[in-house]
């Protein structure tokens, strides 16, 4: 086609690129750009967890109030919905930063591959539309919509939480296992976005894993607040009910997360062997590979760790004698930083195991004794579990994203080929750090305000004090 | 043809964003200068804040829509634009953070809380001015052809700090203030707040005159800038571009008359028409050029991507249009208004009596059996299954188990 030839000429203007692997610009601030991207994602992702899980928990409470006529559940749902709205506002703005930033920092990535993965973001946009529209109706409609209608107006929020994360994760899965296009002169042509995003075998484990993680994070963080209240002597029916819902949501998700994580690990072993080798610190391709707990990778092997023979082969391929590929299948320049990936992975798994244990303990007591646990350490553990689950969440993403290095599109485009040529990155990075610090302060302040609104007077109009 | 459709989506998105979110930004402007009317400053600010409450987040999503369609369908142009215009875009992004966060915070503060309130309010107002300004300088830069194709090939400063861009920025601020005043007057009418109606009517008239004058000045600046903007000037003064400029002027004057006559509802519509006309005029003036040396068709992605996006947007619209209609209908009918309604809340005490109804039920054995079965089969499938679909079924069973256990665990009220 003629227009294609013209386009190639125009593209030749893209700073002397010579195919996918050559760095087209000399960006001395690549490291800062990556840090900046990671920072913004780490700020956004805990809020996303609330976007996914919180509407469901709130609707559950409202549904209980509809069924039983118990005003307590309605109060609960109503108070939570105000927190949801405020966190949603922060999720909206941090997400907007991300959509700017992906373009600002990695324009060549969008230029060359936006035609393949962009659809995921476009569809995600519609989910956000639905979420934002109905969150407005739900939170501002408590007084003037009939109870049933009000409940129904909340359902689209929950659905949009599912679909929104579905579409975003599909993009990330594509970056990790890119398919559905032909590579020509370093850019994607002949793109098939539907199959690239949604027929991607790497996608499903990643999505399900994230979905459960959202309930763990949201559940334990909320439960932590009520556990704190419990320890300070606020143990009324309201606090106990709230604690029960939050803790139950997190406790059923936490043990399940380990099973899904095993599935995710096998997908990594299949599609990204180098990442798996980095997660495990496996220098060379090995039959019957051992698993190492803790320790340090010194460039040749894991030292000072606890070695469990053949366990890695068993976990990754369900066969103690399976061959696991090592880092040496690619040159050193194509290997991710092993210790970062490995520590992040171990932190996630160890924290995950602790959280699963805590969840099982809770469910056990709940079903055996038909009540909340009474020992103090349990409540301290729940308070700790909130921040810890965020740590696991971020650690998991560091495993995924740093483990993909040096590729932005795995095995197709390197990060240094994707980065912007603009030289204002450090200024932006510094400014963004300050902005996020302020944001963190604001969120903390907001949540404290919410927890201090006195309980029995819930008859204020929703916009009066709680709506954000 | 196919290559132009997503551009139409983008233009519709820009129009919607300007008309809807523009008014939300403009509301921020009026909290910065709330004085001078019959109503006191605090009441004016409260009115402004309450009326954007239920809608500003939904309105904001148009920006996300514009960005994602642009980077999917015109990736080369998008990459060039964001890399050259990284500074104003970054400013806009920071402004967006500040506005959203301070809005959430202000809603948590009582009027009387002194200095903190003032600080939060000022941050909210300033970011509401800064963001439309920065975004409009981006439009100015594109319209005057200052973004060359390539990775940060344009001048990082003068591409957006030039007379046309700056004027576009100021115009955007004035125009959003104007839109906001019209909407706020209409909302005040609905709430039967006489003096607020009076104030915002005057503000609308004043800012309308300012916006009109700035628009005229803008045309003169485009003309005066010479070589750089010759193509734009030519486009705006001939053919479809000229027609749109005239339509905009007509709609602008009509809006002023309607505001004068207190017909705020109709004024909303004609103000939206004026915005649509400006944007269409800009598109006509620039068409078919997107960036210097790059036409819309050359910039477009493969047909498969364009088709996928068009299908995606069409399906999305089926969901979106009824949802938006519902939201705005509820808002315009006052169903989402705050304040005034006292009896609606649910006094917590009422739960005492109802609590008795919820007697502790024994754990249902059938549910427990289902939970165990789905756990075993689900985990089995996920751990040992080969194909993705089997693992997916396993995941669904695991989810079913989680939901059942959750229901059991929360069923008789805890404790
Ligand atoms: C609360 C959070 C949380 C918890 C408790 C766990 N994970 Fe996780 N994990 C995540 C949160 C997370 C995550 C942040 O959501 C990641 C990043 C990317 C993704 O999709 O999920 C992730 C990624 C991730 C990956 C990498 C997938 C990839 O590279 O694409 C593996 C192999 C695991 N996880 C495995 C596990 C195992 C075996 C766990 C055992 C207990 C575990 N995770 C607990
Ligand atoms: C679906 C969503 C996501 C997308 C599309 C995405 C995309 C990207 C992109 C484009 C980069 C820059 C290129 C690179 O360094 O490889 C990146 C890096 C990174 N991302 Fe993600 N990301 C997503 C989710 C996340 C989340 C939620 C986190 C949470 C912490 C995260 C953590 C990181 C880190 C740590 C890096 C830097 C890696 C490095 O430079 O070593 N990502 N991501
Ligand atoms: C890297 C890429 C990402 C980008 C560009 C991005 C973009 C956005 C944007 C623009 C919003 C605000 C929507 C609005 O205006 O209403 C948002 C919120 C949200 N994002 Fe992200 N996001 C990214 C990563 C993620 C990830 C990894 C997930 C999910 C797992 C996710 C899920 C959500 C959800 C559920 C919301 C709704 C807001 C909330 O409920 O707090 N996003 N995101």
CSV table of C-alpha atoms in Angstrom, one decimal, chain A residues 41-405:
chain,number,residue,atom,x,y,z
A,41,UNK,CA,2.2,1.5,39.5
A,42,UNK,CA,3.0,0.6,43.1
A,43,UNK,CA,0.9,3.6,44.2
A,44,UNK,CA,-2.0,2.7,41.9
A,45,UNK,CA,-2.2,-1.1,42.5
A,46,UNK,CA,-3.3,-1.1,46.2
A,47,UNK,CA,-6.2,1.2,45.3
A,48,UNK,CA,-7.1,-1.1,42.5
A,49,UNK,CA,-7.6,-3.8,45.0
A,50,UNK,CA,-10.2,-1.7,46.7
A,51,UNK,CA,-11.8,-1.1,43.3
A,52,UNK,CA,-12.2,-4.8,42.8
A,53,UNK,CA,-13.0,-6.2,46.2
A,54,UNK,CA,-14.7,-3.4,48.1
A,55,UNK,CA,-17.8,-3.0,46.0
A,56,UNK,CA,-18.5,-6.7,46.4
A,57,UNK,CA,-18.1,-6.5,50.2
A,58,UNK,CA,-20.4,-3.4,50.4
A,59,UNK,CA,-23.0,-5.0,48.2
A,60,UNK,CA,-22.9,-8.1,50.4
A,61,UNK,CA,-23.6,-6.0,53.4
A,62,UNK,CA,-26.4,-4.1,51.7
A,63,UNK,CA,-27.9,-7.4,50.5
A,64,UNK,CA,-27.9,-8.7,54.0
A,65,UNK,CA,-29.8,-5.6,55.2
A,66,UNK,CA,-32.4,-6.0,52.4
A,67,UNK,CA,-32.9,-9.6,53.3
A,68,UNK,CA,-33.1,-9.3,57.1
A,69,UNK,CA,-34.2,-5.7,57.5
A,70,UNK,CA,-31.3,-5.3,59.9
A,71,UNK,CA,-30.3,-1.6,59.9
A,72,UNK,CA,-26.8,-2.4,61.0
A,73,UNK,CA,-25.9,-3.8,57.7
A,74,UNK,CA,-27.3,-0.8,55.9
A,75,UNK,CA,-25.2,1.5,58.2
A,76,UNK,CA,-22.2,-0.6,57.4
A,77,UNK,CA,-22.7,-0.5,53.7
A,78,UNK,CA,-23.4,3.2,53.8
A,79,UNK,CA,-20.3,4.1,55.7
A,80,UNK,CA,-18.1,1.8,53.6
A,81,UNK,CA,-19.5,3.3,50.4
A,82,UNK,CA,-18.1,6.7,51.4
A,83,UNK,CA,-14.7,5.3,51.9
A,84,UNK,CA,-15.0,3.5,48.6
A,85,UNK,CA,-15.9,6.8,46.9
A,86,UNK,CA,-12.9,8.6,48.3
A,87,UNK,CA,-10.5,5.7,47.4
A,88,UNK,CA,-12.0,5.6,44.0
A,89,UNK,CA,-11.2,9.3,43.5
A,90,UNK,CA,-7.6,8.6,44.4
A,91,UNK,CA,-7.7,5.5,42.1
A,92,UNK,CA,-9.0,7.6,39.3
A,93,UNK,CA,-6.3,10.2,39.6
A,94,UNK,CA,-3.4,7.8,40.0
A,95,UNK,CA,-4.7,5.7,37.1
A,96,UNK,CA,-4.8,8.8,35.0
A,97,UNK,CA,-1.2,9.5,35.8
A,98,UNK,CA,-0.4,6.0,34.6
A,99,UNK,CA,-2.2,6.4,31.3
A,100,UNK,CA,-0.2,9.6,30.7
A,101,UNK,CA,3.0,8.1,31.9
A,102,UNK,CA,2.9,5.0,29.7
A,103,UNK,CA,3.0,7.4,26.8
A,104,UNK,CA,5.3,9.9,28.3
A,105,UNK,CA,8.0,7.4,29.3
A,106,UNK,CA,7.6,4.7,26.7
A,107,UNK,CA,6.4,6.4,23.5
A,108,UNK,CA,8.2,4.0,21.2
A,109,UNK,CA,6.6,1.1,22.8
A,110,UNK,CA,3.2,2.6,22.1
A,111,UNK,CA,4.3,3.6,18.6
A,112,UNK,CA,5.4,0.2,17.6
A,113,UNK,CA,3.0,-2.0,19.5
A,114,UNK,CA,0.0,0.1,20.5
A,115,UNK,CA,-1.9,-1.4,17.7
A,116,UNK,CA,-1.7,-4.8,19.4
A,117,UNK,CA,-2.3,-4.1,23.0
A,118,UNK,CA,-4.1,-0.7,22.9
A,119,UNK,CA,-7.5,-2.4,22.6
A,120,UNK,CA,-7.2,-3.7,26.1
A,121,UNK,CA,-6.9,-0.1,27.5
A,122,UNK,CA,-9.7,1.1,25.3
A,123,UNK,CA,-12.1,-1.5,26.7
A,124,UNK,CA,-10.8,-0.8,30.2
A,125,UNK,CA,-11.8,2.8,29.6
A,126,UNK,CA,-15.4,1.7,29.3
A,127,UNK,CA,-15.2,-0.3,32.5
A,128,UNK,CA,-14.1,2.8,34.2
A,129,UNK,CA,-16.9,4.8,32.7
A,130,UNK,CA,-19.4,2.3,34.1
A,131,UNK,CA,-17.7,2.2,37.5
A,132,UNK,CA,-17.5,6.0,37.8
A,133,UNK,CA,-21.1,6.5,36.7
A,134,UNK,CA,-22.6,4.0,39.0
A,135,UNK,CA,-20.4,4.9,42.0
A,136,UNK,CA,-21.8,8.4,41.7
A,137,UNK,CA,-25.4,7.0,41.6
A,138,UNK,CA,-24.8,4.5,44.4
A,139,UNK,CA,-23.1,6.8,46.9
A,140,UNK,CA,-25.3,9.9,46.3
A,141,UNK,CA,-28.5,7.8,45.9
A,142,UNK,CA,-28.8,6.4,49.4
A,143,UNK,CA,-31.6,8.6,50.5
A,144,UNK,CA,-33.6,9.1,47.3
A,145,UNK,CA,-33.6,5.8,45.6
A,146,UNK,CA,-35.7,2.9,46.7
A,147,UNK,CA,-33.6,0.3,48.7
A,148,UNK,CA,-34.0,-2.3,45.9
A,149,UNK,CA,-33.1,0.1,43.1
A,150,UNK,CA,-30.2,1.4,45.2
A,151,UNK,CA,-28.8,-2.1,45.6
A,152,UNK,CA,-29.2,-2.7,41.9
A,153,UNK,CA,-27.3,0.5,41.1
A,154,UNK,CA,-24.3,-1.0,42.9
A,155,UNK,CA,-24.1,-4.1,40.9
A,156,UNK,CA,-22.5,-2.5,37.8
A,157,UNK,CA,-19.7,-1.2,40.1
A,158,UNK,CA,-18.8,-4.7,41.1
A,159,UNK,CA,-19.0,-6.0,37.5
A,160,UNK,CA,-16.8,-3.1,36.3
A,161,UNK,CA,-14.2,-3.9,38.9
A,162,UNK,CA,-14.0,-7.4,37.4
A,163,UNK,CA,-13.9,-6.3,33.8
A,164,UNK,CA,-11.6,-3.3,34.3
A,165,UNK,CA,-8.8,-5.4,35.9
A,166,UNK,CA,-9.5,-8.1,33.3
A,167,UNK,CA,-8.6,-5.8,30.5
A,168,UNK,CA,-5.6,-4.2,32.1
A,169,UNK,CA,-4.1,-7.5,33.1
A,170,UNK,CA,-4.6,-8.7,29.6
A,171,UNK,CA,-2.1,-6.0,28.5
A,172,UNK,CA,0.4,-7.0,31.1
A,173,UNK,CA,0.0,-10.6,30.1
A,174,UNK,CA,0.6,-9.7,26.5
A,175,UNK,CA,3.8,-7.8,27.5
A,176,UNK,CA,5.0,-11.0,29.2
A,177,UNK,CA,3.9,-13.4,26.4
A,178,UNK,CA,3.5,-11.4,23.3
A,179,UNK,CA,1.6,-13.0,20.4
A,180,UNK,CA,-0.9,-11.9,17.7
A,181,UNK,CA,1.3,-9.9,15.4
A,182,UNK,CA,4.1,-10.1,12.8
A,183,UNK,CA,7.3,-8.3,13.5
A,184,UNK,CA,8.5,-6.1,10.7
A,185,UNK,CA,11.5,-3.8,11.1
A,186,UNK,CA,11.0,-3.8,14.8
A,187,UNK,CA,7.4,-2.9,14.9
A,188,UNK,CA,4.2,-4.9,14.9
A,189,UNK,CA,2.3,-5.3,11.7
A,190,UNK,CA,-0.7,-7.5,10.8
A,191,UNK,CA,-2.0,-7.2,14.4
A,192,UNK,CA,-4.8,-9.4,15.8
A,193,UNK,CA,-5.6,-7.6,19.0
A,194,UNK,CA,-8.5,-9.9,20.2
A,195,UNK,CA,-6.5,-13.1,20.0
A,196,UNK,CA,-3.3,-11.4,21.2
A,197,UNK,CA,-5.0,-10.2,24.4
A,198,UNK,CA,-7.6,-12.7,25.3
A,199,UNK,CA,-6.4,-16.0,23.7
A,200,UNK,CA,-3.1,-15.6,25.5
A,201,UNK,CA,-2.4,-18.7,27.6
A,202,UNK,CA,-0.3,-16.6,30.0
A,203,UNK,CA,-3.2,-14.4,30.8
A,204,UNK,CA,-5.6,-16.5,32.9
A,205,UNK,CA,-3.4,-17.5,35.7
A,206,UNK,CA,-2.1,-13.9,36.0
A,207,UNK,CA,-5.7,-12.6,36.1
A,208,UNK,CA,-7.1,-15.0,38.6
A,209,UNK,CA,-4.0,-14.5,40.8
A,210,UNK,CA,-4.6,-10.8,40.8
A,211,UNK,CA,-8.3,-11.1,41.5
A,212,UNK,CA,-7.8,-13.1,44.6
A,213,UNK,CA,-4.9,-10.8,45.7
A,214,UNK,CA,-7.4,-7.9,45.6
A,215,UNK,CA,-9.6,-9.6,48.2
A,216,UNK,CA,-6.6,-10.4,50.4
A,217,UNK,CA,-5.4,-6.8,50.3
A,218,UNK,CA,-8.8,-5.1,50.8
A,219,UNK,CA,-10.0,-7.7,53.3
A,220,UNK,CA,-6.9,-7.6,55.6
A,221,UNK,CA,-6.5,-3.8,55.4
A,222,UNK,CA,-10.1,-3.2,56.4
A,223,UNK,CA,-10.0,-6.0,59.0
A,224,UNK,CA,-6.9,-4.4,60.5
A,225,UNK,CA,-8.8,-1.2,61.2
A,226,UNK,CA,-11.5,-3.1,63.1
A,227,UNK,CA,-9.0,-5.2,64.9
A,228,UNK,CA,-7.3,-2.1,66.1
A,229,UNK,CA,-10.7,-0.8,67.3
A,230,UNK,CA,-11.3,-4.2,69.0
A,231,UNK,CA,-8.0,-4.0,70.9
A,232,UNK,CA,-8.9,-0.5,72.0
A,233,UNK,CA,-12.2,-1.8,73.5
A,234,UNK,CA,-14.6,-1.0,70.7
A,235,UNK,CA,-16.2,-4.4,70.4
A,236,UNK,CA,-19.9,-3.6,69.7
A,237,UNK,CA,-22.0,-5.6,67.3
A,238,UNK,CA,-21.1,-3.1,64.5
A,239,UNK,CA,-17.4,-3.6,64.9
A,240,UNK,CA,-17.7,-7.4,65.2
A,241,UNK,CA,-19.9,-7.7,62.1
A,242,UNK,CA,-17.6,-5.5,60.1
A,243,UNK,CA,-14.6,-7.4,61.2
A,244,UNK,CA,-16.3,-10.7,60.4
A,245,UNK,CA,-17.0,-9.7,56.8
A,246,UNK,CA,-13.6,-8.3,56.1
A,247,UNK,CA,-11.7,-11.1,57.7
A,248,UNK,CA,-13.8,-13.8,56.1
A,249,UNK,CA,-13.2,-12.3,52.6
A,250,UNK,CA,-9.5,-12.2,53.1
A,251,UNK,CA,-9.4,-15.6,54.9
A,252,UNK,CA,-11.0,-17.5,52.0
A,253,UNK,CA,-8.9,-15.8,49.4
A,254,UNK,CA,-5.5,-16.2,51.2
A,255,UNK,CA,-5.3,-20.0,51.0
A,256,UNK,CA,-6.7,-20.1,47.5
A,257,UNK,CA,-4.0,-17.6,46.4
A,258,UNK,CA,-1.3,-20.2,47.0
A,259,UNK,CA,-3.0,-22.7,44.7
A,260,UNK,CA,-3.4,-20.1,42.0
A,261,UNK,CA,0.2,-19.0,42.5
A,262,UNK,CA,1.4,-22.5,41.8
A,263,UNK,CA,-0.5,-22.3,38.5
A,264,UNK,CA,1.1,-19.0,37.7
A,265,UNK,CA,4.5,-20.4,38.5
A,266,UNK,CA,4.0,-23.2,36.0
A,267,UNK,CA,2.9,-20.8,33.4
A,268,UNK,CA,6.1,-18.8,34.0
A,269,UNK,CA,8.2,-22.0,33.7
A,270,UNK,CA,6.5,-22.7,30.4
A,271,UNK,CA,6.6,-19.3,28.8
A,272,UNK,CA,9.3,-17.4,30.5
A,273,UNK,CA,12.0,-19.8,31.5
A,274,UNK,CA,14.6,-17.1,32.1
A,275,UNK,CA,12.3,-15.4,34.6
A,276,UNK,CA,11.7,-18.6,36.4
A,277,UNK,CA,15.5,-19.2,36.6
A,278,UNK,CA,15.9,-15.7,38.1
A,279,UNK,CA,13.1,-16.3,40.6
A,280,UNK,CA,14.9,-19.4,41.7
A,281,UNK,CA,18.5,-18.4,41.2
A,282,UNK,CA,19.2,-21.3,38.8
A,283,UNK,CA,22.4,-20.6,36.9
A,284,UNK,CA,22.5,-23.5,34.4
A,285,UNK,CA,19.9,-25.8,32.9
A,286,UNK,CA,19.5,-28.7,35.4
A,287,UNK,CA,17.7,-32.0,35.5
A,288,UNK,CA,16.0,-32.6,38.9
A,289,UNK,CA,16.7,-29.0,40.0
A,290,UNK,CA,16.7,-28.2,43.7
A,291,UNK,CA,14.8,-25.4,45.4
A,292,UNK,CA,16.6,-22.9,47.6
A,293,UNK,CA,15.0,-21.0,50.5
A,294,UNK,CA,16.6,-17.7,51.5
A,295,UNK,CA,20.2,-17.3,50.6
A,296,UNK,CA,21.9,-15.0,48.1
A,297,UNK,CA,22.7,-15.5,44.4
A,298,UNK,CA,26.4,-14.6,43.9
A,299,UNK,CA,26.4,-14.8,40.1
A,300,UNK,CA,27.1,-18.5,40.0
A,301,UNK,CA,24.9,-20.2,42.5
A,302,UNK,CA,22.7,-19.5,45.5
A,303,UNK,CA,24.8,-19.4,48.6
A,304,UNK,CA,23.8,-19.6,52.3
A,305,UNK,CA,20.4,-21.0,51.4
A,306,UNK,CA,18.5,-24.0,52.5
A,307,UNK,CA,18.5,-26.5,49.7
A,308,UNK,CA,15.7,-28.9,49.0
A,309,UNK,CA,16.6,-31.4,46.3
A,310,UNK,CA,14.5,-31.8,43.2
A,311,UNK,CA,11.7,-29.6,44.6
A,312,UNK,CA,12.0,-27.0,41.9
A,313,UNK,CA,11.5,-29.6,39.1
A,314,UNK,CA,8.6,-31.0,41.0
A,315,UNK,CA,6.9,-27.7,41.5
A,316,UNK,CA,7.5,-26.3,38.1
A,317,UNK,CA,6.7,-29.4,36.0
A,318,UNK,CA,5.2,-31.9,38.5
A,319,UNK,CA,8.1,-34.2,37.9
A,320,UNK,CA,11.1,-34.5,40.2
A,321,UNK,CA,13.3,-35.3,37.3
A,322,UNK,CA,12.2,-32.6,34.9
A,323,UNK,CA,14.7,-30.4,33.2
A,324,UNK,CA,14.5,-26.8,34.3
A,325,UNK,CA,16.1,-24.2,32.1
A,326,UNK,CA,18.8,-22.0,33.7
A,327,UNK,CA,19.9,-18.4,33.2
A,328,UNK,CA,22.6,-19.5,30.8
A,329,UNK,CA,20.2,-20.2,28.0
A,330,UNK,CA,20.5,-16.5,27.2
A,331,UNK,CA,23.6,-14.2,27.3
A,332,UNK,CA,24.2,-12.2,30.5
A,333,UNK,CA,22.8,-9.0,28.8
A,334,UNK,CA,19.5,-10.6,28.5
A,335,UNK,CA,19.2,-11.8,32.1
A,336,UNK,CA,17.1,-9.9,34.7
A,337,UNK,CA,18.7,-8.8,38.0
A,338,UNK,CA,18.5,-12.2,39.8
A,339,UNK,CA,18.6,-11.1,43.4
A,340,UNK,CA,15.8,-8.5,43.1
A,341,UNK,CA,13.5,-11.0,41.4
A,342,UNK,CA,14.4,-13.8,43.7
A,343,UNK,CA,13.9,-11.8,46.9
A,344,UNK,CA,10.7,-10.3,45.7
A,345,UNK,CA,9.4,-13.8,44.8
A,346,UNK,CA,10.4,-15.2,48.2
A,347,UNK,CA,8.9,-12.4,50.1
A,348,UNK,CA,5.6,-12.9,48.2
A,349,UNK,CA,5.5,-16.6,48.8
A,350,UNK,CA,6.6,-16.4,52.5
A,351,UNK,CA,4.1,-13.6,53.3
A,352,UNK,CA,1.5,-15.5,51.3
A,353,UNK,CA,2.0,-18.6,53.4
A,354,UNK,CA,1.7,-16.6,56.6
A,355,UNK,CA,-1.5,-14.9,55.4
A,356,UNK,CA,-3.0,-18.3,54.4
A,357,UNK,CA,-2.1,-19.7,57.8
A,358,UNK,CA,-3.8,-16.7,59.5
A,359,UNK,CA,-6.9,-17.2,57.3
A,360,UNK,CA,-7.1,-20.9,58.1
A,361,UNK,CA,-6.8,-20.2,61.8
A,362,UNK,CA,-9.6,-17.6,61.6
A,363,UNK,CA,-11.9,-19.9,59.7
A,364,UNK,CA,-11.2,-22.8,62.0
A,365,UNK,CA,-12.1,-20.8,65.1
A,366,UNK,CA,-15.1,-19.3,63.4
A,367,UNK,CA,-16.5,-22.7,62.5
A,368,UNK,CA,-15.5,-24.6,65.6
A,369,UNK,CA,-16.4,-22.0,68.2
A,370,UNK,CA,-19.0,-20.0,66.3
A,371,UNK,CA,-17.4,-16.7,67.3
A,372,UNK,CA,-14.5,-14.4,66.8
A,373,UNK,CA,-11.2,-15.4,68.2
A,374,UNK,CA,-10.5,-14.0,71.7
A,375,UNK,CA,-6.8,-14.0,72.0
A,376,UNK,CA,-5.0,-10.7,71.7
A,377,UNK,CA,-2.2,-11.9,69.4
A,378,UNK,CA,-4.7,-12.8,66.8
A,379,UNK,CA,-5.8,-9.2,66.5
A,380,UNK,CA,-2.2,-8.0,66.4
A,381,UNK,CA,-1.6,-10.5,63.6
A,382,UNK,CA,-4.6,-9.1,61.7
A,383,UNK,CA,-3.3,-5.6,62.1
A,384,UNK,CA,0.0,-6.7,60.7
A,385,UNK,CA,-1.6,-8.7,57.9
A,386,UNK,CA,-2.9,-5.6,56.1
A,387,UNK,CA,0.4,-3.9,55.4
A,388,UNK,CA,2.0,-7.3,54.8
A,389,UNK,CA,-0.5,-8.2,52.1
A,390,UNK,CA,0.4,-4.9,50.3
A,391,UNK,CA,4.0,-6.0,50.6
A,392,UNK,CA,3.2,-9.3,49.0
A,393,UNK,CA,1.2,-7.5,46.3
A,394,UNK,CA,4.0,-5.2,45.3
A,395,UNK,CA,6.6,-8.0,45.7
A,396,UNK,CA,4.5,-10.1,43.3
A,397,UNK,CA,4.5,-7.3,40.7
A,398,UNK,CA,8.2,-6.8,41.1
A,399,UNK,CA,8.7,-10.4,40.4
A,400,UNK,CA,6.6,-10.2,37.2
A,401,UNK,CA,8.0,-6.9,36.0
A,402,UNK,CA,11.6,-7.0,36.9
A,403,UNK,CA,11.7,-10.6,36.0
A,404,UNK,CA,10.7,-9.6,32.5
A,405,UNK,CA,13.8,-7.3,32.1
